[in-house]
Short mmCIF file of N, CA, C and O in Angstrom, two decimals:
data_model
loop_
_atom_site.label_atom_id
_atom_site.label_comp_id
_atom_site.label_asym_id
_atom_site.label_seq_id
_atom_site.Cartn_x
_atom_site.Cartn_y
_atom_site.Cartn_z
N MET J 95 0.49 -19.11 -21.14
CA MET J 95 0.68 -17.69 -21.32
C MET J 95 -0.45 -17.17 -22.19
O MET J 95 -0.73 -17.73 -23.25
N PRO J 96 -1.13 -16.11 -21.78
CA PRO J 96 -2.23 -15.58 -22.58
C PRO J 96 -1.76 -15.14 -23.97
O PRO J 96 -0.61 -14.75 -24.16
N ALA J 97 -2.68 -15.21 -24.92
CA ALA J 97 -2.35 -14.87 -26.31
C ALA J 97 -1.85 -13.43 -26.44
O ALA J 97 -0.96 -13.16 -27.23
N PHE J 98 -2.40 -12.49 -25.65
CA PHE J 98 -1.96 -11.10 -25.80
C PHE J 98 -0.51 -10.93 -25.38
O PHE J 98 0.22 -10.12 -25.94
N HIS J 99 -0.06 -11.73 -24.39
CA HIS J 99 1.35 -11.67 -23.99
C HIS J 99 2.24 -12.16 -25.14
O HIS J 99 3.28 -11.57 -25.42
N THR J 100 1.82 -13.24 -25.79
CA THR J 100 2.58 -13.78 -26.90
C THR J 100 2.67 -12.77 -28.03
O THR J 100 3.74 -12.57 -28.61
N LYS J 101 1.57 -12.13 -28.37
CA LYS J 101 1.57 -11.12 -29.44
C LYS J 101 2.44 -9.92 -29.06
O LYS J 101 3.16 -9.39 -29.89
N THR J 102 2.39 -9.51 -27.80
CA THR J 102 3.21 -8.39 -27.35
C THR J 102 4.69 -8.74 -27.46
O THR J 102 5.48 -7.96 -27.98
N ILE J 103 5.05 -9.91 -26.98
CA ILE J 103 6.45 -10.35 -27.05
C ILE J 103 6.90 -10.44 -28.50
O ILE J 103 7.98 -9.98 -28.85
N GLU J 104 6.05 -11.00 -29.34
CA GLU J 104 6.39 -11.13 -30.76
C GLU J 104 6.60 -9.75 -31.40
O GLU J 104 7.56 -9.55 -32.14
N SER J 105 5.74 -8.80 -31.08
CA SER J 105 5.86 -7.46 -31.68
C SER J 105 7.11 -6.73 -31.19
O SER J 105 7.64 -5.88 -31.89
N ILE J 106 7.59 -7.08 -30.01
CA ILE J 106 8.80 -6.45 -29.47
C ILE J 106 10.05 -7.12 -30.06
O ILE J 106 11.02 -6.44 -30.42
N LEU J 107 10.05 -8.43 -30.17
CA LEU J 107 11.24 -9.15 -30.63
C LEU J 107 11.41 -9.16 -32.14
O LEU J 107 12.54 -9.23 -32.63
N GLU J 108 10.34 -9.07 -32.88
CA GLU J 108 10.43 -9.14 -34.35
C GLU J 108 11.35 -8.08 -34.94
O GLU J 108 12.21 -8.41 -35.77
N PRO J 109 11.26 -6.81 -34.55
CA PRO J 109 12.19 -5.82 -35.12
C PRO J 109 13.65 -6.12 -34.79
O PRO J 109 14.53 -5.92 -35.62
N VAL J 110 13.91 -6.62 -33.60
CA VAL J 110 15.28 -6.98 -33.23
C VAL J 110 15.77 -8.11 -34.14
O VAL J 110 16.86 -8.04 -34.72
N ALA J 111 14.96 -9.14 -34.29
CA ALA J 111 15.34 -10.29 -35.10
C ALA J 111 15.57 -9.90 -36.56
O ALA J 111 16.55 -10.34 -37.18
N GLN J 112 14.72 -9.06 -37.11
CA GLN J 112 14.87 -8.63 -38.50
C GLN J 112 16.17 -7.86 -38.71
O GLN J 112 16.90 -8.11 -39.67
N GLN J 113 16.46 -6.93 -37.82
CA GLN J 113 17.66 -6.11 -37.98
C GLN J 113 18.93 -6.93 -37.74
O GLN J 113 19.92 -6.75 -38.44
N VAL J 114 18.91 -7.82 -36.77
CA VAL J 114 20.08 -8.67 -36.52
C VAL J 114 20.32 -9.56 -37.74
O VAL J 114 21.46 -9.73 -38.18
N SER J 115 19.27 -10.11 -38.32
CA SER J 115 19.42 -10.93 -39.52
C SER J 115 20.04 -10.12 -40.65
O SER J 115 20.93 -10.60 -41.36
N ARG J 116 19.60 -8.89 -40.78
CA ARG J 116 20.16 -8.00 -41.82
C ARG J 116 21.64 -7.75 -41.57
O ARG J 116 22.45 -7.77 -42.50
N LEU J 117 22.02 -7.51 -40.32
CA LEU J 117 23.42 -7.27 -40.00
C LEU J 117 24.28 -8.49 -40.30
O LEU J 117 25.40 -8.36 -40.82
N VAL J 118 23.76 -9.67 -40.00
CA VAL J 118 24.51 -10.90 -40.27
C VAL J 118 24.71 -11.07 -41.77
O VAL J 118 25.80 -11.42 -42.24
N ILE J 119 23.69 -10.81 -42.54
CA ILE J 119 23.80 -10.92 -44.01
C ILE J 119 24.82 -9.93 -44.54
O ILE J 119 25.67 -10.27 -45.37
N LEU J 120 24.79 -8.70 -44.06
CA LEU J 120 25.76 -7.69 -44.49
C LEU J 120 27.18 -8.12 -44.14
O LEU J 120 28.11 -7.95 -44.94
N HIS J 121 27.35 -8.69 -42.97
CA HIS J 121 28.67 -9.16 -42.55
C HIS J 121 29.14 -10.29 -43.46
O HIS J 121 30.30 -10.32 -43.89
N GLU J 122 28.26 -11.23 -43.76
CA GLU J 122 28.63 -12.35 -44.63
C GLU J 122 29.02 -11.86 -46.02
O GLU J 122 29.97 -12.37 -46.61
N GLU J 123 28.31 -10.87 -46.52
CA GLU J 123 28.64 -10.32 -47.83
C GLU J 123 30.01 -9.64 -47.81
O GLU J 123 30.73 -9.65 -48.81
N ALA J 124 30.37 -9.05 -46.69
CA ALA J 124 31.65 -8.34 -46.58
C ALA J 124 32.82 -9.28 -46.29
O ALA J 124 33.97 -8.86 -46.40
N GLU J 125 32.55 -10.53 -45.95
CA GLU J 125 33.63 -11.47 -45.65
C GLU J 125 34.50 -11.77 -46.86
O GLU J 125 35.61 -12.25 -46.72
N ASP J 126 34.02 -11.48 -48.03
CA ASP J 126 34.78 -11.74 -49.25
C ASP J 126 35.81 -10.64 -49.51
O ASP J 126 36.33 -10.54 -50.62
N GLY J 127 36.09 -9.83 -48.48
CA GLY J 127 37.07 -8.77 -48.64
C GLY J 127 36.46 -7.44 -49.01
O GLY J 127 37.18 -6.47 -49.22
N ASN J 128 35.17 -7.39 -49.11
CA ASN J 128 34.50 -6.14 -49.44
C ASN J 128 34.37 -5.25 -48.22
O ASN J 128 34.38 -5.73 -47.09
N ALA J 129 34.23 -3.97 -48.45
CA ALA J 129 34.02 -3.03 -47.36
C ALA J 129 32.62 -3.22 -46.78
O ALA J 129 31.68 -3.56 -47.49
N MET J 130 32.51 -3.00 -45.49
CA MET J 130 31.19 -3.04 -44.85
C MET J 130 30.46 -1.76 -45.19
O MET J 130 31.05 -0.68 -45.17
N PRO J 131 29.18 -1.87 -45.47
CA PRO J 131 28.40 -0.65 -45.73
C PRO J 131 28.16 0.12 -44.43
O PRO J 131 28.43 -0.39 -43.34
N ASP J 132 27.64 1.31 -44.56
CA ASP J 132 27.29 2.12 -43.39
C ASP J 132 26.14 1.42 -42.66
O ASP J 132 25.08 1.19 -43.23
N LEU J 133 26.37 1.08 -41.40
CA LEU J 133 25.38 0.34 -40.62
C LEU J 133 24.61 1.22 -39.64
O LEU J 133 23.87 0.71 -38.81
N GLU J 134 24.80 2.51 -39.74
CA GLU J 134 24.21 3.40 -38.75
C GLU J 134 22.69 3.22 -38.63
O GLU J 134 22.18 3.07 -37.52
N LYS J 135 21.98 3.22 -39.73
CA LYS J 135 20.52 3.11 -39.66
C LYS J 135 20.04 1.76 -39.13
O LYS J 135 19.20 1.72 -38.24
N PRO J 136 20.55 0.63 -39.64
CA PRO J 136 20.08 -0.64 -39.06
C PRO J 136 20.46 -0.80 -37.59
O PRO J 136 19.69 -1.34 -36.80
N VAL J 137 21.64 -0.30 -37.21
CA VAL J 137 22.04 -0.40 -35.81
C VAL J 137 21.17 0.49 -34.94
O VAL J 137 20.79 0.11 -33.83
N GLN J 138 20.80 1.65 -35.43
CA GLN J 138 19.88 2.51 -34.68
C GLN J 138 18.53 1.82 -34.51
O GLN J 138 17.92 1.91 -33.43
N ALA J 139 18.08 1.12 -35.54
CA ALA J 139 16.81 0.39 -35.44
C ALA J 139 16.91 -0.70 -34.37
O ALA J 139 15.98 -0.90 -33.58
N VAL J 140 18.04 -1.41 -34.34
CA VAL J 140 18.25 -2.44 -33.32
C VAL J 140 18.25 -1.79 -31.93
O VAL J 140 17.61 -2.29 -31.01
N SER J 141 18.96 -0.69 -31.80
CA SER J 141 19.05 -0.02 -30.49
C SER J 141 17.68 0.44 -30.00
O SER J 141 17.37 0.29 -28.81
N ARG J 142 16.87 0.96 -30.90
CA ARG J 142 15.51 1.38 -30.51
C ARG J 142 14.69 0.17 -30.08
O ARG J 142 13.97 0.21 -29.07
N ALA J 143 14.80 -0.92 -30.83
CA ALA J 143 14.05 -2.13 -30.48
C ALA J 143 14.52 -2.69 -29.14
O ALA J 143 13.72 -3.14 -28.32
N VAL J 144 15.83 -2.65 -28.90
CA VAL J 144 16.37 -3.15 -27.63
C VAL J 144 15.92 -2.26 -26.49
O VAL J 144 15.54 -2.76 -25.42
N THR J 145 15.92 -0.96 -26.70
CA THR J 145 15.44 -0.04 -25.66
C THR J 145 14.00 -0.37 -25.30
O THR J 145 13.64 -0.42 -24.12
N ASN J 146 13.17 -0.64 -26.30
CA ASN J 146 11.77 -1.00 -26.06
C ASN J 146 11.68 -2.34 -25.34
O ASN J 146 10.89 -2.49 -24.39
N LEU J 147 12.49 -3.30 -25.76
CA LEU J 147 12.50 -4.61 -25.12
C LEU J 147 12.89 -4.50 -23.65
O LEU J 147 12.24 -5.09 -22.77
N VAL J 148 13.91 -3.71 -23.35
CA VAL J 148 14.36 -3.54 -21.97
C VAL J 148 13.28 -2.84 -21.14
O VAL J 148 13.03 -3.23 -19.99
N LYS J 149 12.63 -1.85 -21.73
CA LYS J 149 11.55 -1.16 -21.01
C LYS J 149 10.44 -2.14 -20.63
O LYS J 149 10.01 -2.17 -19.48
N VAL J 150 10.02 -2.93 -21.60
CA VAL J 150 8.96 -3.90 -21.33
C VAL J 150 9.45 -4.96 -20.34
O VAL J 150 8.71 -5.38 -19.45
N GLY J 151 10.71 -5.37 -20.47
CA GLY J 151 11.27 -6.34 -19.54
C GLY J 151 11.26 -5.82 -18.11
O GLY J 151 10.91 -6.55 -17.17
N LYS J 152 11.64 -4.57 -17.92
CA LYS J 152 11.64 -3.98 -16.58
C LYS J 152 10.23 -3.86 -16.02
O LYS J 152 10.00 -4.11 -14.84
N GLU J 153 9.28 -3.50 -16.88
CA GLU J 153 7.89 -3.43 -16.44
C GLU J 153 7.39 -4.81 -16.03
O GLU J 153 6.66 -4.96 -15.05
N THR J 154 7.81 -5.82 -16.79
CA THR J 154 7.42 -7.19 -16.48
C THR J 154 8.00 -7.62 -15.14
O THR J 154 7.32 -8.25 -14.33
N ILE J 155 9.27 -7.29 -14.91
CA ILE J 155 9.90 -7.61 -13.63
C ILE J 155 9.12 -6.99 -12.49
O ILE J 155 8.83 -7.64 -11.48
N ASN J 156 8.79 -5.72 -12.64
CA ASN J 156 8.11 -4.98 -11.57
C ASN J 156 6.70 -5.50 -11.30
O ASN J 156 6.20 -5.35 -10.18
N SER J 157 6.07 -6.09 -12.29
CA SER J 157 4.68 -6.53 -12.10
C SER J 157 4.55 -8.04 -11.90
O SER J 157 3.44 -8.53 -11.68
N SER J 158 5.66 -8.75 -11.94
CA SER J 158 5.61 -10.21 -11.87
C SER J 158 5.74 -10.72 -10.44
O SER J 158 6.45 -10.15 -9.61
N ASP J 159 5.06 -11.83 -10.19
CA ASP J 159 5.20 -12.54 -8.92
C ASP J 159 6.17 -13.72 -9.06
O ASP J 159 6.43 -14.42 -8.08
N ASP J 160 6.68 -13.93 -10.25
CA ASP J 160 7.57 -15.05 -10.54
C ASP J 160 8.98 -14.72 -10.04
O ASP J 160 9.68 -13.87 -10.59
N ASN J 161 9.40 -15.41 -8.98
CA ASN J 161 10.70 -15.13 -8.37
C ASN J 161 11.87 -15.42 -9.30
O ASN J 161 12.87 -14.70 -9.28
N ILE J 162 11.75 -16.48 -10.08
CA ILE J 162 12.84 -16.81 -11.01
C ILE J 162 12.98 -15.72 -12.07
O ILE J 162 14.09 -15.27 -12.37
N LEU J 163 11.87 -15.29 -12.61
CA LEU J 163 11.90 -14.21 -13.60
C LEU J 163 12.50 -12.94 -12.98
O LEU J 163 13.38 -12.31 -13.57
N ARG J 164 12.06 -12.59 -11.80
CA ARG J 164 12.56 -11.39 -11.13
C ARG J 164 14.06 -11.49 -10.83
O ARG J 164 14.77 -10.49 -10.82
N GLN J 165 14.54 -12.71 -10.61
CA GLN J 165 15.95 -12.92 -10.32
C GLN J 165 16.81 -12.92 -11.59
O GLN J 165 17.88 -12.33 -11.62
N ASP J 166 16.34 -13.59 -12.63
CA ASP J 166 17.16 -13.80 -13.83
C ASP J 166 17.01 -12.72 -14.89
O ASP J 166 17.94 -12.49 -15.67
N MET J 167 15.87 -12.08 -14.96
CA MET J 167 15.61 -11.12 -16.03
C MET J 167 16.55 -9.91 -16.03
O MET J 167 17.01 -9.51 -17.11
N PRO J 168 16.88 -9.31 -14.88
CA PRO J 168 17.78 -8.15 -14.94
C PRO J 168 19.11 -8.43 -15.63
O PRO J 168 19.59 -7.63 -16.44
N ALA J 169 19.71 -9.57 -15.35
CA ALA J 169 20.99 -9.92 -15.99
C ALA J 169 20.81 -10.13 -17.50
O ALA J 169 21.66 -9.72 -18.29
N ALA J 170 19.70 -10.74 -17.87
CA ALA J 170 19.43 -10.94 -19.30
C ALA J 170 19.25 -9.59 -20.00
O ALA J 170 19.77 -9.39 -21.11
N LEU J 171 18.56 -8.68 -19.36
CA LEU J 171 18.38 -7.35 -19.95
C LEU J 171 19.71 -6.62 -20.08
O LEU J 171 19.96 -5.94 -21.08
N GLN J 172 20.58 -6.78 -19.10
CA GLN J 172 21.90 -6.15 -19.17
C GLN J 172 22.72 -6.73 -20.32
O GLN J 172 23.42 -5.99 -21.02
N ARG J 173 22.62 -8.03 -20.54
CA ARG J 173 23.35 -8.66 -21.65
C ARG J 173 22.85 -8.13 -23.00
O ARG J 173 23.64 -7.86 -23.90
N VAL J 174 21.55 -7.96 -23.11
CA VAL J 174 20.97 -7.45 -24.36
C VAL J 174 21.41 -5.99 -24.58
O VAL J 174 21.77 -5.61 -25.71
N GLU J 175 21.40 -5.20 -23.52
CA GLU J 175 21.85 -3.82 -23.65
C GLU J 175 23.32 -3.76 -24.05
O GLU J 175 23.71 -2.94 -24.89
N ARG J 176 24.15 -4.62 -23.47
CA ARG J 176 25.58 -4.66 -23.81
C ARG J 176 25.76 -5.06 -25.27
O ARG J 176 26.60 -4.52 -25.98
N ALA J 177 24.98 -6.01 -25.73
CA ALA J 177 25.07 -6.45 -27.13
C ALA J 177 24.72 -5.30 -28.07
O ALA J 177 25.40 -5.09 -29.08
N ALA J 178 23.69 -4.54 -27.74
CA ALA J 178 23.32 -3.40 -28.57
C ALA J 178 24.43 -2.36 -28.57
O ALA J 178 24.72 -1.74 -29.60
N LYS J 179 25.08 -2.18 -27.43
CA LYS J 179 26.19 -1.23 -27.33
C LYS J 179 27.34 -1.67 -28.23
O LYS J 179 27.99 -0.85 -28.88
N LEU J 180 27.62 -2.98 -28.26
CA LEU J 180 28.66 -3.49 -29.14
C LEU J 180 28.34 -3.19 -30.61
O LEU J 180 29.24 -2.84 -31.39
N LEU J 181 27.08 -3.33 -30.98
CA LEU J 181 26.69 -3.01 -32.36
C LEU J 181 26.90 -1.53 -32.66
O LEU J 181 27.37 -1.18 -33.75
N GLU J 182 26.57 -0.68 -31.70
CA GLU J 182 26.78 0.75 -31.88
C GLU J 182 28.27 1.07 -32.05
O GLU J 182 28.65 1.86 -32.92
N GLU J 183 29.10 0.44 -31.21
CA GLU J 183 30.55 0.65 -31.31
C GLU J 183 31.08 0.15 -32.66
O GLU J 183 31.89 0.81 -33.29
N ALA J 184 30.61 -1.01 -33.07
CA ALA J 184 31.04 -1.57 -34.36
C ALA J 184 30.64 -0.65 -35.50
O ALA J 184 31.44 -0.39 -36.41
N SER J 185 29.44 -0.13 -35.45
CA SER J 185 28.96 0.77 -36.50
C SER J 185 29.84 2.01 -36.60
O SER J 185 30.21 2.44 -37.70
N ALA J 186 30.19 2.58 -35.45
CA ALA J 186 31.03 3.79 -35.45
C ALA J 186 32.42 3.46 -36.01
O ALA J 186 32.97 4.24 -36.81
N LEU J 187 32.98 2.33 -35.60
CA LEU J 187 34.31 1.93 -36.10
C LEU J 187 34.29 1.66 -37.60
O LEU J 187 35.20 2.05 -38.33
N LEU J 188 33.24 0.99 -38.06
CA LEU J 188 33.14 0.68 -39.48
C LEU J 188 32.89 1.91 -40.33
O LEU J 188 33.26 1.94 -41.51
N LYS J 189 32.29 2.91 -39.76
CA LYS J 189 32.08 4.16 -40.49
C LYS J 189 33.43 4.81 -40.79
O LYS J 189 33.65 5.35 -41.87
N ASP J 190 34.36 4.70 -39.82
CA ASP J 190 35.70 5.25 -40.01
C ASP J 190 36.57 4.34 -40.88
O ASP J 190 37.40 4.82 -41.65
N ASP J 191 36.41 3.03 -40.73
CA ASP J 191 37.21 2.06 -41.48
C ASP J 191 36.33 0.87 -41.84
O ASP J 191 36.14 -0.04 -41.04
N PRO J 192 35.78 0.86 -43.06
CA PRO J 192 34.87 -0.21 -43.47
C PRO J 192 35.50 -1.60 -43.54
O PRO J 192 34.80 -2.59 -43.72
N TYR J 193 36.82 -1.68 -43.36
CA TYR J 193 37.52 -2.96 -43.38
C TYR J 193 37.98 -3.39 -41.98
O TYR J 193 38.64 -4.41 -41.84
N SER J 194 37.63 -2.65 -40.96
CA SER J 194 38.12 -2.89 -39.60
C SER J 194 37.75 -4.28 -39.10
O SER J 194 36.57 -4.62 -38.96
N GLN J 195 38.76 -5.07 -38.79
CA GLN J 195 38.53 -6.41 -38.23
C GLN J 195 37.99 -6.34 -36.80
O GLN J 195 37.07 -7.09 -36.46
N PRO J 196 38.54 -5.46 -35.93
CA PRO J 196 37.96 -5.36 -34.58
C PRO J 196 36.48 -4.96 -34.61
O PRO J 196 35.68 -5.46 -33.81
N ALA J 197 36.12 -4.10 -35.55
CA ALA J 197 34.72 -3.69 -35.66
C ALA J 197 33.85 -4.86 -36.09
O ALA J 197 32.75 -5.05 -35.58
N ARG J 198 34.36 -5.66 -37.00
CA ARG J 198 33.60 -6.83 -37.46
C ARG J 198 33.41 -7.83 -36.32
O ARG J 198 32.35 -8.44 -36.19
N LYS J 199 34.44 -7.98 -35.48
CA LYS J 199 34.32 -8.88 -34.33
C LYS J 199 33.26 -8.36 -33.36
O LYS J 199 32.46 -9.13 -32.82
N LYS J 200 33.24 -7.04 -33.13
CA LYS J 200 32.22 -6.46 -32.25
C LYS J 200 30.83 -6.66 -32.85
O LYS J 200 29.87 -6.91 -32.13
N LEU J 201 30.74 -6.51 -34.15
CA LEU J 201 29.46 -6.69 -34.83
C LEU J 201 28.93 -8.10 -34.61
O LEU J 201 27.76 -8.28 -34.23
N ILE J 202 29.78 -9.10 -34.79
CA ILE J 202 29.36 -10.49 -34.59
C ILE J 202 29.04 -10.76 -33.13
O ILE J 202 28.03 -11.40 -32.80
N GLU J 203 29.88 -10.26 -32.22
CA GLU J 203 29.63 -10.47 -30.80
C GLU J 203 28.31 -9.83 -30.37
O GLU J 203 27.53 -10.43 -29.62
N GLY J 204 28.05 -8.63 -30.88
CA GLY J 204 26.79 -7.95 -30.56
C GLY J 204 25.60 -8.71 -31.12
O GLY J 204 24.58 -8.89 -30.43
N ALA J 205 25.71 -9.18 -32.35
CA ALA J 205 24.62 -9.93 -32.96
C ALA J 205 24.36 -11.22 -32.20
O ALA J 205 23.20 -11.60 -31.97
N ARG J 206 25.42 -11.89 -31.78
CA ARG J 206 25.25 -13.13 -31.00
C ARG J 206 24.56 -12.84 -29.66
O ARG J 206 23.79 -13.65 -29.17
N GLY J 207 24.90 -11.71 -29.07
CA GLY J 207 24.32 -11.36 -27.77
C GLY J 207 22.83 -11.08 -27.84
O GLY J 207 22.11 -11.21 -26.86
N LEU J 208 22.38 -10.70 -29.02
CA LEU J 208 20.95 -10.45 -29.17
C LEU J 208 20.23 -11.74 -29.51
O LEU J 208 19.11 -11.93 -29.20
#
């Protein structure tokens, strides 16, 4: 894989990885019975990064001759989009109830999906 592809992929995935790591740390801190902080801004950052990742993924699909990539990538992109949606849902639920267990489960499921 050419170096520019690696740098491009790294620049797209790094913001997702940083924000997901931050969400996991916040969740771990809240496991001691503490309220979850407002996650709106970090979740928005994840959503923007995922939107960019999906855009680049779709462009890659359209320009690739790799049949396996063209076959498997759309489902992977859908899973990533669903994971980001779970984070958005968790953020909204936690804003209303910082102790919400269903919201915390969505948060973890979304983070795992990314």
